[in-house]
Short mmCIF file of C-alpha atoms in Angstrom, two decimals:
data_model
loop_
_atom_site.label_atom_id
_atom_site.label_comp_id
_atom_site.label_asym_id
_atom_site.label_seq_id
_atom_site.Cartn_x
_atom_site.Cartn_y
_atom_site.Cartn_z
CA MET A 1 -24.46 22.74 -13.65
CA ARG A 2 -23.76 24.47 -10.35
CA ILE A 3 -20.22 24.40 -8.95
CA ARG A 4 -20.11 24.51 -5.19
CA GLU A 5 -17.89 23.82 -2.21
CA TRP A 6 -17.09 20.14 -1.95
CA GLN A 7 -18.72 19.85 1.49
CA ASP A 8 -21.96 21.33 0.14
CA VAL A 9 -22.00 18.60 -2.53
CA LEU A 10 -21.49 15.95 0.14
CA GLU A 11 -24.39 17.38 2.00
CA ASP A 12 -26.54 16.72 -1.09
CA VAL A 13 -25.25 13.19 -1.17
CA VAL A 14 -26.15 12.75 2.53
CA GLY A 15 -29.55 14.30 2.00
CA ARG A 16 -30.60 12.05 -0.82
CA ASP A 17 -33.53 9.75 0.07
CA VAL A 18 -32.03 6.63 -1.40
CA ASP A 19 -30.66 3.31 -0.15
CA PRO A 20 -27.36 4.24 1.56
CA GLU A 21 -25.59 1.00 0.58
CA ASP A 22 -26.14 1.47 -3.18
CA TRP A 23 -23.51 4.17 -3.57
CA ARG A 24 -20.28 3.40 -5.49
CA ALA A 25 -17.12 5.51 -5.82
CA VAL A 26 -13.93 5.85 -7.88
CA ALA A 27 -11.07 8.15 -6.76
CA GLY A 28 -7.45 8.88 -7.37
CA ASP A 29 -4.89 11.52 -8.20
CA ARG A 30 -6.13 14.52 -10.16
CA ALA A 31 -5.09 14.27 -13.83
CA GLY A 32 -3.87 17.81 -14.32
CA GLY A 33 -2.62 19.20 -11.12
CA LEU A 34 -2.66 19.18 -7.37
CA GLY A 35 -5.22 17.07 -5.50
CA GLU A 36 -7.53 14.18 -6.00
CA ASP A 37 -10.70 13.46 -8.01
CA LEU A 38 -13.71 11.50 -6.65
CA TYR A 39 -16.83 10.30 -8.40
CA LEU A 40 -19.74 9.28 -6.24
CA ALA A 41 -22.69 7.60 -7.91
CA HIS A 42 -26.04 5.99 -7.05
CA PRO A 43 -28.59 4.45 -9.42
CA ARG A 44 -31.33 6.87 -8.29
CA GLY A 45 -29.26 9.51 -6.44
CA GLY A 46 -27.16 10.58 -9.42
CA VAL A 47 -23.49 11.11 -10.21
CA TYR A 48 -21.30 13.60 -8.43
CA VAL A 49 -17.74 14.67 -8.99
CA LEU A 50 -15.48 16.27 -6.35
CA LYS A 51 -12.02 17.78 -6.80
CA THR A 52 -10.12 18.40 -3.50
CA TYR A 53 -6.65 19.02 -2.17
CA ALA A 54 -5.21 19.10 1.35
CA LYS A 55 -4.18 22.73 2.04
CA ASN A 56 -2.58 21.60 5.31
CA PRO A 57 -2.98 18.69 7.71
CA TYR A 58 -6.24 20.17 9.14
CA GLU A 59 -7.94 21.67 6.06
CA VAL A 60 -9.25 20.10 2.79
CA ARG A 61 -10.39 22.50 0.11
CA GLY A 62 -12.27 21.72 -2.99
CA VAL A 63 -15.22 22.00 -5.36
CA GLY A 64 -17.76 19.67 -6.83
CA THR A 65 -21.07 19.37 -8.71
CA ARG A 66 -23.77 16.86 -9.73
CA VAL A 67 -23.11 15.80 -13.29
CA ALA A 68 -26.06 13.34 -13.78
CA ARG A 69 -29.44 12.83 -12.23
CA LYS A 70 -29.36 9.05 -12.54
CA LEU A 71 -26.65 6.38 -13.07
CA ASP A 72 -27.12 4.70 -16.41
CA ASP A 73 -25.56 1.40 -17.51
CA GLU A 74 -22.68 3.05 -19.47
CA ILE A 75 -21.49 5.19 -16.59
CA GLY A 76 -22.22 2.36 -14.16
CA SER A 77 -19.81 0.15 -16.08
CA PHE A 78 -16.88 2.38 -14.85
CA LEU A 79 -17.82 1.99 -11.17
CA PRO A 80 -16.87 -0.87 -8.92
CA GLU A 81 -19.18 -3.83 -8.27
CA GLU A 82 -20.19 -4.96 -4.77
CA ASP A 83 -17.30 -7.38 -4.48
CA ALA A 84 -14.62 -4.72 -5.11
CA GLY A 85 -11.83 -4.68 -2.55
CA GLY A 86 -12.13 -1.10 -1.36
CA ARG A 87 -14.97 0.56 0.61
CA PHE A 88 -15.91 4.16 1.42
CA ALA A 89 -18.49 5.88 3.69
CA VAL A 90 -19.83 9.27 4.33
CA GLN A 91 -20.39 9.86 7.97
CA SER A 92 -22.31 12.48 10.03
CA PRO A 93 -21.50 13.04 13.70
CA PRO A 94 -24.12 12.04 16.31
CA GLU A 95 -26.66 14.77 17.06
CA ASP A 96 -26.14 14.76 20.85
CA ASP A 97 -24.88 12.60 23.68
CA GLU A 98 -27.97 10.41 23.86
CA HIS A 99 -27.77 9.68 20.13
CA ALA A 100 -24.01 8.95 20.51
CA GLU A 101 -24.74 6.40 23.23
CA THR A 102 -27.43 4.70 21.11
CA VAL A 103 -25.08 4.47 18.12
CA ALA A 104 -22.30 3.12 20.33
CA LYS A 105 -24.55 0.39 21.75
CA ARG A 106 -25.68 -0.66 18.28
CA LEU A 107 -22.06 -0.71 17.05
CA GLN A 108 -21.04 -2.87 20.01
CA THR A 109 -23.84 -5.35 19.24
CA VAL A 110 -22.71 -5.57 15.60
CA VAL A 111 -19.16 -6.23 16.55
CA GLU A 112 -20.06 -8.83 19.12
CA THR A 113 -22.39 -10.60 16.63
CA HIS A 114 -19.79 -10.71 13.89
CA ALA A 115 -17.10 -11.89 16.37
CA ASP A 116 -19.17 -14.94 17.21
CA ALA A 117 -20.19 -15.94 13.64
CA PRO A 118 -18.39 -16.53 10.33
CA THR A 119 -18.89 -13.51 8.22
CA ARG A 120 -17.72 -11.89 5.02
CA PRO A 121 -15.79 -8.53 5.29
CA GLN A 122 -18.43 -6.74 3.19
CA ASP A 123 -21.23 -7.99 5.45
CA PHE A 124 -19.39 -6.71 8.52
CA PHE A 125 -18.80 -3.35 6.79
CA GLU A 126 -22.46 -2.99 5.82
CA ASP A 127 -23.66 -3.79 9.34
CA VAL A 128 -21.21 -1.36 10.84
CA MET A 129 -22.40 1.37 8.46
CA ASP A 130 -26.00 0.61 9.27
CA ALA A 131 -25.21 0.81 13.01
CA LEU A 132 -23.47 4.17 12.43
CA GLU A 133 -26.40 5.32 10.36
CA SER A 134 -24.13 6.20 7.41
CA PRO A 135 -26.17 7.98 4.73
CA ALA A 136 -23.87 6.75 1.94
CA PHE A 137 -21.46 3.83 1.59
CA GLY A 138 -20.32 1.19 -0.71
CA PRO A 139 -17.51 -0.28 -2.90
CA MET A 140 -14.77 2.00 -4.07
CA GLU A 141 -11.99 1.81 -6.59
CA TYR A 142 -9.19 4.00 -5.24
CA ASP A 143 -5.46 4.50 -6.04
CA GLY A 144 -3.61 6.72 -3.71
CA TYR A 145 -0.63 7.05 -6.01
CA ASP A 146 -2.14 7.19 -9.47
CA ARG A 147 -5.46 7.33 -11.35
CA PRO A 148 -7.60 4.24 -11.93
CA ASP A 149 -8.45 3.77 -15.58
CA GLU A 150 -12.11 4.11 -14.65
CA LEU A 151 -11.53 7.58 -13.34
CA ASP A 152 -10.15 8.64 -16.78
CA GLU A 153 -13.16 7.05 -18.46
CA LEU A 154 -15.57 9.00 -16.25
CA ALA A 155 -13.62 12.17 -16.82
CA ASP A 156 -13.89 11.69 -20.56
CA ARG A 157 -17.73 11.34 -20.21
CA PHE A 158 -18.05 14.56 -18.16
CA GLU A 159 -15.40 16.58 -19.96
CA GLU A 160 -17.19 19.96 -19.60
CA ALA A 161 -17.63 19.52 -15.81
CA GLU A 162 -14.05 18.35 -15.49
CA GLU A 163 -12.69 21.51 -17.18
CA LEU A 164 -14.82 23.84 -15.08
CA LEU A 165 -14.06 22.11 -11.85
CA ASP A 166 -10.31 21.99 -12.65
CA ALA A 167 -10.30 25.76 -13.30
CA GLU A 168 -12.11 26.42 -9.97
CA LEU A 169 -9.80 24.17 -8.01
CA ASP A 170 -6.76 25.84 -9.69
CA ASP A 171 -8.10 29.19 -8.54
CA LEU A 172 -8.44 27.91 -4.95
CA VAL A 173 -4.92 26.65 -5.02
CA GLU A 174 -3.65 29.96 -6.36
CA THR A 175 -5.69 31.97 -3.84
CA ASP A 176 -4.37 29.86 -1.01
CA GLU A 177 -0.84 30.42 -2.33
CA VAL A 178 -0.09 26.70 -2.04
CA ASP A 179 2.28 25.26 -4.65
CA ARG A 180 1.75 21.65 -3.56
CA GLY A 181 -0.67 19.77 -1.37
CA PHE A 182 0.06 18.46 2.06
CA MET A 183 0.68 14.75 2.27
#
């Protein structure tokens, strides 16, 4: 297991050659300290865990790693199903002005199409993510004030990774001389 900067781990997620809409996520407060925990998982892309905190309004710091190569049924049972209420997406900025214009036109078409037809919220979300060329998106279980039970279950399954990542994040917090995160 290789612990890395949280943004490097997200680059791995973005770089996976898998269906972008099959990702699922669980996130909430960190169990033992400052910050938040996030698990991202895909049936063929693997399972990733990130631990982050907001150092200030402009900077998020954190660490993460890949904890499994594939998503099995046991671990998958702790992740939200397609009909879950929350959604997440990983975005990459457009490459240049021409690409930005193309993406904007596709997005405008999606919005106009859904405005004229009855649609489910998740269908609209998926079409918007496709138009924006999101490399990873899907349902998410998130609690901004606590920890979802599923997050604790995942932490129990990956106890060694949790301990190592907690220690690394605690070192970051100490090095940054921050006694609490920015909210």
